[in-house]
Coordinates of C-alpha atoms and ligand atoms in Angstrom, one line a residue:
Chain A
X1 CA 3.2 33.5 28.1
X2 CA 5.9 35.9 27.0
X3 CA 3.9 38.9 28.2
X4 CA 3.2 37.2 31.5
X5 CA 6.9 36.5 31.9
X6 CA 7.8 40.1 31.1
X7 CA 5.2 41.4 33.5
X8 CA 6.5 39.2 36.3
X9 CA 10.0 40.5 35.6
X10 CA 9.0 44.1 35.8
X11 CA 6.6 43.6 38.7
X12 CA 8.3 41.1 40.9
X13 CA 5.7 41.6 43.6
X14 CA 2.8 40.3 41.6
X15 CA 3.4 36.6 42.5
X16 CA 3.5 37.5 46.2
X17 CA 0.3 39.5 45.8
X18 CA -1.4 36.6 44.2
X19 CA -0.3 34.3 47.0
X20 CA -1.5 36.7 49.6
X21 CA -5.0 36.8 48.1
X22 CA -5.1 33.0 47.9
X23 CA -3.9 32.6 51.5
X24 CA -6.4 35.1 52.8
X25 CA -9.1 33.1 51.0
X26 CA -7.8 29.8 52.6
X27 CA -7.6 31.3 56.1
X28 CA -11.0 32.8 55.8
X29 CA -12.4 29.3 55.2
X30 CA -10.3 27.4 57.7
X31 CA -11.0 30.0 60.5
X32 CA -14.7 29.7 59.8
X33 CA -15.0 33.3 58.6
X34 CA -13.2 34.8 61.5
X35 CA -10.0 35.8 59.7
X36 CA -11.6 38.8 57.8
X37 CA -13.7 39.8 60.8
X38 CA -13.5 43.3 62.2
X39 CA -11.8 42.2 65.5
X40 CA -9.2 40.1 63.8
X41 CA -8.4 42.7 61.1
X42 CA -8.1 45.4 63.8
X43 CA -5.5 43.3 65.6
X44 CA -3.6 42.3 62.5
X45 CA -3.5 45.8 61.1
X46 CA -2.4 47.1 64.4
X47 CA 0.7 44.9 64.5
X48 CA 1.5 45.1 60.8
X49 CA 3.2 48.5 60.6
X50 CA 5.9 47.5 63.1
X51 CA 7.3 44.8 60.9
X52 CA 6.4 46.3 57.6
X53 CA 8.3 49.5 58.3
X54 CA 11.4 47.4 59.0
X55 CA 10.8 45.5 55.8
X56 CA 10.5 48.7 53.8
X57 CA 13.9 49.9 54.9
X58 CA 15.5 46.5 54.3
X59 CA 14.0 46.3 50.9
X60 CA 15.4 49.7 49.9
X61 CA 18.8 48.7 51.1
X62 CA 18.7 45.3 49.3
X63 CA 17.8 47.1 46.1
X64 CA 20.9 49.3 46.7
X65 CA 22.8 46.0 46.9
X66 CA 23.4 45.8 50.6
X67 CA 22.1 44.0 53.7
X68 CA 21.3 45.0 57.2
X69 CA 21.2 42.4 59.9
X70 CA 21.2 45.0 62.7
X71 CA 17.6 46.2 62.2
X72 CA 16.2 43.9 64.9
X73 CA 18.7 45.3 67.5
X74 CA 18.1 48.9 66.4
X75 CA 14.4 48.2 66.8
X76 CA 15.1 47.6 70.5
X77 CA 17.8 50.2 71.0
X78 CA 15.9 53.3 69.7
X79 CA 12.9 53.0 72.1
X80 CA 15.2 52.0 75.0
X81 CA 17.2 55.1 74.5
X82 CA 14.0 57.1 74.4
X83 CA 12.6 55.5 77.5
X84 CA 15.8 55.9 79.5
X85 CA 16.0 59.6 78.6
X86 CA 12.3 60.0 79.5
X87 CA 12.8 58.4 82.9
X88 CA 15.7 60.8 83.4
X89 CA 13.2 63.6 83.0
X90 CA 13.5 64.4 79.3
X91 CA 10.4 65.4 77.3
X92 CA 9.0 63.0 74.7
X93 CA 10.1 64.8 71.6
X94 CA 13.7 65.5 72.6
X95 CA 14.0 61.8 73.7
X96 CA 12.6 60.7 70.3
X97 CA 15.0 63.0 68.5
X98 CA 18.0 61.5 70.3
X99 CA 16.7 58.0 69.7
X100 CA 16.4 58.7 66.0
X101 CA 19.9 60.3 66.0
X102 CA 21.3 57.1 67.4
X103 CA 19.6 55.1 64.6
X104 CA 21.0 57.5 62.0
X105 CA 24.5 57.2 63.5
X106 CA 24.3 53.4 63.5
X107 CA 23.2 53.4 59.9
X108 CA 26.0 55.7 59.0
X109 CA 28.6 53.5 60.8
X110 CA 27.2 50.4 59.0
X111 CA 27.5 52.1 55.6
X112 CA 30.8 53.8 56.3
X113 CA 32.6 50.6 57.5
X114 CA 31.2 48.5 54.7
X115 CA 32.3 50.9 52.0
X116 CA 35.6 52.2 53.6
X117 CA 36.9 48.7 54.2
X118 CA 35.2 46.9 51.3
X119 CA 33.7 44.3 53.5
X120 CA 30.4 42.6 53.0
X121 CA 27.6 44.4 54.8
X122 CA 26.5 41.0 56.0
X123 CA 29.5 41.0 58.3
X124 CA 29.4 44.7 59.3
X125 CA 25.8 44.6 60.3
X126 CA 26.1 41.2 62.0
X127 CA 28.7 42.9 64.3
X128 CA 26.3 45.8 64.8
X129 CA 23.5 43.3 65.6
X130 CA 25.4 42.2 68.7
X131 CA 26.7 45.6 69.6
X132 CA 23.4 47.4 69.4
X133 CA 21.6 44.6 71.3
X134 CA 24.3 44.8 74.0
X135 CA 24.0 48.5 74.3
X136 CA 20.2 48.2 74.7
X137 CA 20.6 45.8 77.6
X138 CA 23.4 47.9 79.2
X139 CA 21.5 51.2 79.1
X140 CA 18.3 49.5 80.4
X141 CA 20.3 48.9 83.6
X142 CA 18.9 45.3 83.8
X143 CA 15.3 46.0 84.2
X144 CA 13.0 47.8 81.7
X145 CA 12.0 51.3 82.6
X146 CA 8.3 52.0 82.5
X147 CA 7.0 54.7 80.2
X148 CA 4.9 57.5 81.8
X149 CA 2.1 57.2 79.2
X150 CA 0.6 60.6 80.2
X151 CA 3.7 62.3 78.7
X152 CA 3.2 60.6 75.3
X153 CA 0.9 61.9 72.6
X154 CA -0.8 58.5 72.2
X155 CA -3.3 59.7 69.6
X156 CA -0.3 60.5 67.4
X157 CA 1.1 57.0 67.2
X158 CA -1.0 54.2 68.6
X159 CA -4.5 55.3 69.2
X160 CA -7.2 53.8 67.1
X161 CA -8.4 56.1 64.3
X162 CA -10.2 55.9 61.0
X163 CA -13.5 54.5 60.0
X164 CA -15.0 52.7 63.0
X165 CA -11.6 52.7 64.7
X166 CA -10.3 50.0 62.5
X167 CA -6.7 51.4 62.2
X168 CA -4.1 52.6 64.6
X169 CA -2.4 55.9 64.0
X170 CA 0.8 53.9 63.5
X171 CA -0.7 52.5 60.3
X172 CA -1.0 56.0 58.8
X173 CA 2.7 56.6 59.7
X174 CA 3.6 53.4 58.0
X175 CA 1.6 54.2 54.9
X176 CA 3.2 57.7 54.7
X177 CA 6.7 56.3 55.0
X178 CA 6.1 53.5 52.6
X179 CA 4.6 55.8 50.0
X180 CA 7.4 58.3 50.5
X181 CA 10.1 55.7 50.1
X182 CA 8.4 54.1 47.1
X183 CA 8.2 57.6 45.5
X184 CA 11.8 58.3 46.3
X185 CA 12.8 55.0 44.7
X186 CA 10.6 55.2 41.6
X187 CA 10.2 58.8 40.7
X188 CA 13.3 60.7 41.7
X189 CA 16.9 60.8 40.5
X190 CA 18.0 59.5 43.9
X191 CA 16.0 56.4 43.2
X192 CA 17.6 56.0 39.8
X193 CA 21.0 56.1 41.5
X194 CA 19.9 53.5 44.1
X195 CA 18.8 51.1 41.4
X196 CA 21.9 51.7 39.3
X197 CA 24.2 51.3 42.3
X198 CA 22.6 48.0 43.3
X199 CA 22.0 46.9 39.7
X200 CA 25.5 47.2 38.4
X201 CA 28.0 49.1 40.5
X202 CA 30.8 49.5 37.9
X203 CA 28.4 51.2 35.5
X204 CA 27.0 53.5 38.2
X205 CA 30.5 54.5 39.2
X206 CA 31.5 55.0 35.6
X207 CA 28.5 57.3 35.1
X208 CA 29.7 59.5 38.0
X209 CA 27.1 58.5 40.6
X210 CA 28.3 59.1 44.2
X211 CA 27.7 55.4 45.0
X212 CA 29.3 55.5 48.4
X213 CA 27.0 58.3 49.5
X214 CA 23.9 56.7 48.0
X215 CA 24.7 53.5 49.9
X216 CA 25.3 55.2 53.2
X217 CA 22.0 57.1 52.7
X218 CA 20.2 53.8 52.3
X219 CA 21.8 52.3 55.3
X220 CA 20.7 55.4 57.3
X221 CA 17.1 55.3 56.1
X222 CA 17.0 51.6 56.9
X223 CA 18.2 52.1 60.5
X224 CA 15.8 55.1 61.0
X225 CA 12.8 53.1 59.9
X226 CA 13.8 50.2 62.1
X227 CA 14.1 52.5 65.1
X228 CA 10.9 54.2 64.4
X229 CA 9.1 50.9 64.1
X230 CA 10.6 49.8 67.4
X231 CA 9.3 53.0 69.0
X232 CA 5.8 52.3 67.8
X233 CA 5.8 48.8 69.2
X234 CA 7.1 50.1 72.6
X235 CA 4.5 52.8 72.7
X236 CA 1.9 50.1 72.1
X237 CA 3.3 47.8 74.8
X238 CA 4.0 50.6 77.3
X239 CA 7.4 49.3 78.3
X240 CA 10.6 48.7 76.3
X241 CA 11.8 45.2 76.7
X242 CA 15.5 44.8 75.8
X243 CA 14.7 41.7 73.8
X244 CA 12.1 43.0 71.4
X245 CA 12.9 42.6 67.7
X246 CA 15.0 39.5 68.0
X247 CA 14.9 37.6 64.8
X248 CA 13.1 40.5 63.1
X249 CA 16.1 41.2 60.8
X250 CA 15.7 37.8 59.2
X251 CA 11.9 38.2 58.9
X252 CA 12.5 41.5 57.2
X253 CA 14.9 40.0 54.7
X254 CA 12.4 37.2 54.1
X255 CA 9.7 39.7 53.5
X256 CA 11.8 41.6 50.9
X257 CA 12.8 38.4 49.1
X258 CA 9.2 37.1 49.1
X259 CA 8.2 40.4 47.7
X260 CA 10.6 39.9 44.8
X261 CA 13.8 41.7 45.9
X262 CA 17.0 40.1 44.6
X263 CA 19.8 39.3 46.9
X264 CA 22.2 40.7 44.3
X265 CA 20.7 44.2 44.3
X266 CA 18.9 46.3 41.7
X267 CA 15.7 44.3 41.6
X268 CA 12.8 44.7 43.9
X269 CA 10.1 47.1 45.0
X270 CA 8.9 48.7 48.2
X271 CA 5.4 47.5 47.5
X272 CA 6.9 44.0 47.3
X273 CA 8.5 44.3 50.7
X274 CA 5.2 45.5 52.1
X275 CA 3.4 42.6 50.6
X276 CA 6.0 40.2 51.8
X277 CA 5.7 41.6 55.3
X278 CA 1.9 41.3 55.1
X279 CA 2.2 37.8 53.9
X280 CA 4.3 36.8 56.9
X281 CA 1.9 38.4 59.4
X282 CA -1.1 36.8 57.6
X283 CA 0.5 33.4 57.8
X284 CA 1.3 33.9 61.5
X285 CA -2.2 35.1 62.3
X286 CA -4.0 32.7 60.0
X287 CA -2.2 29.6 61.3
X288 CA -3.2 30.5 64.9
X289 CA -6.8 31.0 63.9
X290 CA -6.8 27.8 61.9
X291 CA -5.5 26.0 65.0
X292 CA -2.4 24.8 63.2
X293 CA 0.5 24.1 65.6
X294 CA 2.2 27.5 65.8
X295 CA 5.6 25.9 65.6
X296 CA 4.9 25.5 61.9
X297 CA 5.0 29.2 61.4
X298 CA 8.8 29.5 60.8
X299 CA 8.6 26.5 58.6
X300 CA 6.1 28.2 56.4
X301 CA 8.0 31.5 56.2
X302 CA 11.2 29.6 55.4
X303 CA 9.6 27.5 52.7
X304 CA 8.0 30.6 51.2
X305 CA 11.3 32.4 51.1
X306 CA 13.1 29.6 49.3
X307 CA 10.2 29.2 46.9
X308 CA 10.2 32.9 46.1
X309 CA 13.9 32.9 45.3
X310 CA 13.7 29.8 43.2
X311 CA 10.7 31.2 41.3
X312 CA 12.4 34.5 40.7
X313 CA 15.7 33.0 39.6
X314 CA 13.8 30.8 37.1
X315 CA 11.8 33.8 35.8
X316 CA 15.0 35.9 35.4
X317 CA 16.7 33.1 33.5
X318 CA 13.8 32.7 31.2
X319 CA 13.6 36.5 30.8
X320 CA 17.3 36.7 29.9
X321 CA 16.7 34.1 27.2
X322 CA 14.3 36.5 25.5
X323 CA 15.7 39.3 23.4
X324 CA 13.9 42.2 21.8
X325 CA 14.0 42.3 18.0
X326 CA 15.5 45.3 16.3
Chain B
X1 CA 43.0 80.2 9.9
X2 CA 40.3 77.6 9.6
X3 CA 43.0 75.0 9.3
X4 CA 44.9 76.3 12.4
X5 CA 41.9 75.8 14.7
X6 CA 41.4 72.4 13.3
X7 CA 44.9 71.5 14.2
X8 CA 44.7 72.6 17.8
X9 CA 44.5 69.4 19.8
X10 CA 41.2 68.9 21.7
X11 CA 43.1 66.7 24.3
X12 CA 46.8 66.7 24.9
X13 CA 48.5 64.6 27.6
X14 CA 52.0 65.3 28.6
X15 CA 54.4 62.9 30.3
X16 CA 51.7 60.8 32.0
X17 CA 52.9 58.2 34.6
X18 CA 50.9 55.7 36.5
X19 CA 52.1 53.1 39.0
X20 CA 49.9 50.3 40.4
X21 CA 51.7 49.2 43.5
X22 CA 55.0 48.4 41.8
X23 CA 53.7 48.0 38.2
X24 CA 54.8 51.0 36.1
X25 CA 51.8 50.9 33.8
X26 CA 52.3 54.2 32.0
X27 CA 55.9 55.5 31.4
X28 CA 55.7 59.1 30.4
X29 CA 53.0 59.0 27.7
X30 CA 52.5 62.2 25.6
X31 CA 49.9 62.4 22.9
X32 CA 47.7 64.9 21.1
X33 CA 44.2 64.1 19.9
X34 CA 42.9 66.5 17.3
X35 CA 39.3 67.5 16.9
X36 CA 37.2 65.4 14.6
X37 CA 39.6 62.5 14.1
X38 CA 39.2 58.9 14.8
X39 CA 42.2 57.4 16.6
X40 CA 42.8 53.7 16.9
X41 CA 44.7 52.7 20.0
X42 CA 46.2 49.3 19.8
X43 CA 48.7 47.2 21.8
X44 CA 49.2 43.9 23.5
X45 CA 47.5 42.9 26.8
X46 CA 48.9 45.0 29.6
X47 CA 50.3 47.6 27.3
X48 CA 48.5 50.4 29.3
X49 CA 45.7 51.3 26.9
X50 CA 43.0 51.0 29.5
X51 CA 45.1 52.7 32.1
X52 CA 45.5 55.7 29.7
X53 CA 41.8 56.0 28.9
X54 CA 40.8 55.3 32.5
X55 CA 42.8 58.4 33.4
X56 CA 41.1 60.4 30.7
X57 CA 37.6 59.2 31.8
X58 CA 38.2 59.9 35.5
X59 CA 38.2 56.3 36.8
X60 CA 41.9 56.6 37.8
X61 CA 44.2 59.6 38.3
X62 CA 47.7 59.9 36.9
X63 CA 50.6 59.9 39.4
X64 CA 52.5 62.4 37.3
X65 CA 51.9 64.4 34.1
X66 CA 49.5 67.0 32.7
X67 CA 46.2 66.8 30.8
X68 CA 45.0 69.7 28.7
X69 CA 41.5 69.9 27.2
X70 CA 41.1 72.5 24.4
X71 CA 44.3 74.2 25.6
X72 CA 43.5 74.4 29.3
X73 CA 45.1 72.4 31.9
X74 CA 42.5 70.3 33.7
X75 CA 42.2 68.0 36.7
X76 CA 40.0 65.0 36.1
X77 CA 39.3 63.6 39.5
X78 CA 36.2 61.5 38.8
X79 CA 34.0 60.4 35.9
X80 CA 31.8 63.4 36.4
X81 CA 34.7 65.8 35.7
X82 CA 35.4 64.0 32.5
X83 CA 31.8 64.1 31.4
X84 CA 31.6 67.8 32.2
X85 CA 34.6 68.3 29.9
X86 CA 32.8 66.5 27.1
X87 CA 34.7 63.2 27.4
X88 CA 32.4 60.2 27.3
X89 CA 33.7 56.6 27.7
X90 CA 32.1 53.4 26.5
X91 CA 33.3 50.2 27.9
X92 CA 32.5 46.6 26.9
X93 CA 30.6 45.8 30.1
X94 CA 30.6 48.8 32.3
X95 CA 28.4 51.3 30.5
X96 CA 24.8 50.2 31.3
X97 CA 22.8 48.7 34.1
X98 CA 21.1 45.7 32.6
X99 CA 18.1 45.6 34.9
X100 CA 17.1 49.2 34.1
X101 CA 15.3 50.5 31.1
X102 CA 16.9 52.2 28.1
X103 CA 15.4 55.6 29.1
X104 CA 16.6 55.2 32.7
X105 CA 20.1 54.2 31.5
X106 CA 20.4 57.1 29.1
X107 CA 20.2 59.6 31.9
X108 CA 21.9 57.9 34.9
X109 CA 23.6 60.6 36.9
X110 CA 22.2 63.4 34.6
X111 CA 18.5 63.0 35.0
X112 CA 16.2 65.8 33.8
X113 CA 14.2 67.0 36.8
X114 CA 10.8 68.6 37.1
X115 CA 11.7 70.2 40.4
X116 CA 14.5 69.6 42.8
X117 CA 15.7 70.4 46.2
X118 CA 19.4 70.1 47.2
X119 CA 20.2 68.1 44.1
X120 CA 17.4 65.5 44.7
X121 CA 14.3 65.9 42.5
X122 CA 11.5 64.4 40.6
X123 CA 12.3 62.8 37.3
X124 CA 10.9 64.2 34.2
X125 CA 10.1 60.8 32.8
X126 CA 8.3 62.1 29.7
X127 CA 11.4 64.0 28.6
X128 CA 13.6 61.1 29.4
X129 CA 11.6 58.8 27.1
X130 CA 11.2 61.3 24.3
X131 CA 14.8 62.2 24.2
X132 CA 16.0 58.7 24.4
X133 CA 13.9 57.7 21.5
X134 CA 15.3 60.7 19.6
X135 CA 18.9 60.0 20.6
X136 CA 18.6 56.3 19.6
X137 CA 17.1 57.2 16.2
X138 CA 20.0 59.6 15.6
X139 CA 22.5 56.8 15.7
X140 CA 20.3 54.7 13.3
X141 CA 19.4 52.2 15.9
X142 CA 15.9 50.9 15.8
X143 CA 14.4 49.9 19.1
X144 CA 10.8 49.4 19.8
X145 CA 10.5 51.1 23.1
X146 CA 12.6 53.2 25.5
X147 CA 11.1 51.1 28.3
X148 CA 12.8 47.9 27.2
X149 CA 15.4 46.7 29.7
X150 CA 19.0 47.1 28.6
X151 CA 19.5 43.5 29.7
X152 CA 17.2 42.4 26.9
X153 CA 19.4 44.0 24.2
X154 CA 22.1 42.3 22.3
X155 CA 25.7 43.4 22.8
X156 CA 25.8 45.5 19.7
X157 CA 22.5 47.2 20.6
X158 CA 23.8 48.0 24.0
X159 CA 26.9 49.7 22.5
X160 CA 24.5 51.6 20.2
X161 CA 22.6 52.9 23.2
X162 CA 25.8 53.9 25.0
X163 CA 26.9 55.7 21.9
X164 CA 23.5 57.4 21.5
X165 CA 23.8 58.5 25.2
X166 CA 27.3 60.0 24.6
X167 CA 26.0 61.8 21.5
X168 CA 23.0 63.1 23.3
X169 CA 25.2 64.8 25.9
X170 CA 27.2 66.4 23.1
X171 CA 30.4 64.7 23.9
X172 CA 33.5 66.2 22.2
X173 CA 35.6 63.1 22.7
X174 CA 34.2 59.6 22.7
X175 CA 36.4 56.8 24.0
X176 CA 35.5 53.2 23.2
X177 CA 37.4 50.6 25.1
X178 CA 37.2 47.3 23.2
X179 CA 33.6 47.9 22.2
X180 CA 33.6 45.0 19.7
X181 CA 34.7 42.3 22.2
X182 CA 32.6 39.2 22.1
X183 CA 30.3 40.7 19.4
X184 CA 29.2 38.8 16.4
X185 CA 30.4 39.9 12.9
X186 CA 27.2 41.6 12.2
X187 CA 27.1 43.5 15.5
X188 CA 30.7 44.4 15.0
X189 CA 30.0 46.0 11.7
X190 CA 27.3 48.0 13.3
X191 CA 29.6 49.3 16.0
X192 CA 32.3 50.2 13.4
X193 CA 29.5 52.0 11.6
X194 CA 28.8 54.0 14.7
X195 CA 32.5 54.9 15.0
X196 CA 32.6 56.0 11.4
X197 CA 29.6 58.2 11.9
X198 CA 31.3 60.1 14.7
X199 CA 33.3 62.0 12.2
X200 CA 30.2 63.4 10.6
X201 CA 29.0 64.6 13.9
X202 CA 32.4 66.3 14.6
X203 CA 33.2 64.1 17.5
X204 CA 36.8 62.8 18.3
X205 CA 36.8 59.1 18.7
X206 CA 39.4 57.0 20.5
X207 CA 38.9 53.4 19.6
X208 CA 40.7 50.6 21.5
X209 CA 40.7 47.1 20.0
X210 CA 42.8 44.0 19.7
X211 CA 41.5 43.5 16.2
X212 CA 43.6 45.4 13.7
X213 CA 41.1 45.0 11.0
X214 CA 38.4 46.7 13.0
X215 CA 40.8 49.6 13.9
X216 CA 42.0 50.1 10.3
X217 CA 38.4 50.0 9.1
X218 CA 37.3 53.1 10.9
X219 CA 40.3 55.1 12.1
X220 CA 42.3 58.0 10.6
X221 CA 45.3 57.5 12.8
X222 CA 46.9 54.6 14.6
X223 CA 48.7 54.7 18.0
X224 CA 50.4 51.6 19.2
X225 CA 51.5 51.1 22.8
X226 CA 53.8 48.6 24.3
X227 CA 54.7 48.2 28.0
X228 CA 53.4 51.6 29.0
X229 CA 55.0 53.6 26.1
X230 CA 53.8 54.9 22.7
X231 CA 55.8 53.0 20.1
X232 CA 54.0 54.1 16.9
X233 CA 51.8 57.1 16.0
X234 CA 51.0 57.5 12.3
X235 CA 48.1 58.4 10.0
X236 CA 46.4 55.2 8.8
X237 CA 47.7 55.8 5.2
X238 CA 51.3 55.7 6.2
X239 CA 51.2 52.5 8.1
X240 CA 49.9 49.0 7.6
X241 CA 48.5 46.1 9.7
X242 CA 51.8 44.3 9.1
X243 CA 53.9 47.2 10.4
X244 CA 51.9 47.4 13.6
X245 CA 51.9 43.7 14.1
X246 CA 55.7 43.6 13.7
X247 CA 56.1 46.3 16.4
X248 CA 54.0 44.6 19.0
Ligands
ATP1 N1 43.7 48.2 38.9 C1 45.0 47.7 38.7 N2 45.7 47.3 39.7 C2 47.0 46.8 39.5 N3 47.5 46.7 38.3 C3 46.8 47.1 37.2 C4 45.5 47.6 37.4 N4 45.0 47.9 36.1 C5 46.0 47.6 35.3 N5 47.1 47.1 35.9 C6 48.4 46.7 35.3 O1 48.8 47.8 34.5 C7 49.3 47.3 33.3 C8 48.6 47.9 32.1 O2 47.2 47.5 32.1 P1 46.1 48.0 31.2 O3 44.8 47.4 31.7 O4 46.2 49.4 31.0 O5 46.5 47.2 29.8 P2 45.6 47.2 28.4 O6 46.6 47.7 27.4 O7 44.3 47.8 28.5 O8 45.5 45.6 28.3 P3 44.3 44.8 27.6 O9 44.5 44.8 26.2 O10 44.5 43.4 28.2 O11 43.0 45.4 28.1 C9 49.2 45.8 33.3 O12 50.5 45.3 33.7 C10 48.2 45.5 34.4 O13 48.5 44.3 35.0
MG2 MG1 42.2 47.1 28.5

């Protein structure tokens, strides 16, 4: 029991992983074996990177002790910027570069305002949610520009690749980014600072860590990942709607929390965020296949989020009651 | 000759002033800390003890005055500057990140790296674990594993790890701000033992506490502050708990 407790404290994503396996099992049965079929997996894994990338960034930021509610809007703004520039005759790569620059700037502003004025990032990024969405609509000029798909290296982002074309190229991007961020967090001094900053800010400051810069860096990474994810979705759809990504910010927070991230910072893992995002996509997809009224989807995600927080809070309380002997 | 070098102060502060929006928290404090001595800093709530040591440890900067370390005038603009000068500070609460392991905590901000690029690099985790085990053993603390979370340790053990960390980085001056607050009698004894052992390791200790008995148990010299000024500065043999009490 004690070991189980300790394990779940150190690996907060384990519970979510267990749940994921169980749910896959259930949906496999209720969909009469269709859930794990090639066609369904191909569709599911094709969508997954878009939300999971956002969840990776949000998880990192939450571990650093901050929130970002603007990711859904940045998700729309980046590809809209790119599309508008391409319609104006820009090449694909320069347009992408400018789009990502916009994301980085938004992340910087989020972090700078939050730290400079000591306001909760919940508020700063809530403001940015509206501002970025508004900018998206304004630059779209009212109707979405169509992308000239021949100017886009499709095979680099959305084409199906891999064994029997199961995966999209976007999945590989997602895996690379997720592994890279997880490595950054777990194996580098920067990751140590992120955890210390989110885990206990006064100690991090007293040990001389540049906590402001660490936080701003996390805000920027989070925005960049959200923008990149939005770009992938738009490349898949062929046209940037100004409304994409609405509500995504909350799903990403839910994914991070379901994956074991604490709302108070310090605790959580990138793998957890990925599992949380997968869980949400699996529930969405599995409920449709099982012919459950799809309006229950949000209910399920909400219930799961609350359950995860309650379970983690309980675990941590139990964990705190344990002391190591000298 | 030998004696002369011993008498040169390791830290001297001259005429330090600090204002907090209207509150004059330090009113021209001048003090010398000699190498290898344990100094007890006492005083009522709000006397300015924490303000003084926060200036030395780089959390705050003085509005006026001068700090010398080993005879050289220095600017301590942030905690990193203080650490680089060999000044380590241990606070009751602020020293450790509870949700991180002992090994990780030992090296926060000073991680050994296998390779790095622009200051960011890959942690040398084996070295971190090895050296933390060694550092902890050196202060006579017995912990099972460097992977245990600091949050699982008792208050006294945490202070032990913080002290081990300061020793590991060869601090010359160790400042302890109320390290025995909220500790049990047994744990307090342990912390006082750590302070006592500093002398053997040739480290200057500055020990802040409200408990006179704790201070008198491990310090060579007592400094008392009241309302931002030094009101007493005597070797422990020339004063008594009663005298200090009467002054405050
Ligand atoms: N960050 C701050 N902002 C404003 N005033 C402060 C701040 N820190 C300390 N003060 C004020 O400065 C004075 C000295 O405080 P300080 O914390 O140095 O006292 P202390 O001797 O450490 O007291 P204690 O024994 O309670 O820890 C007090 O009047 C306090 O209210
Ligand atoms: Mg104090």
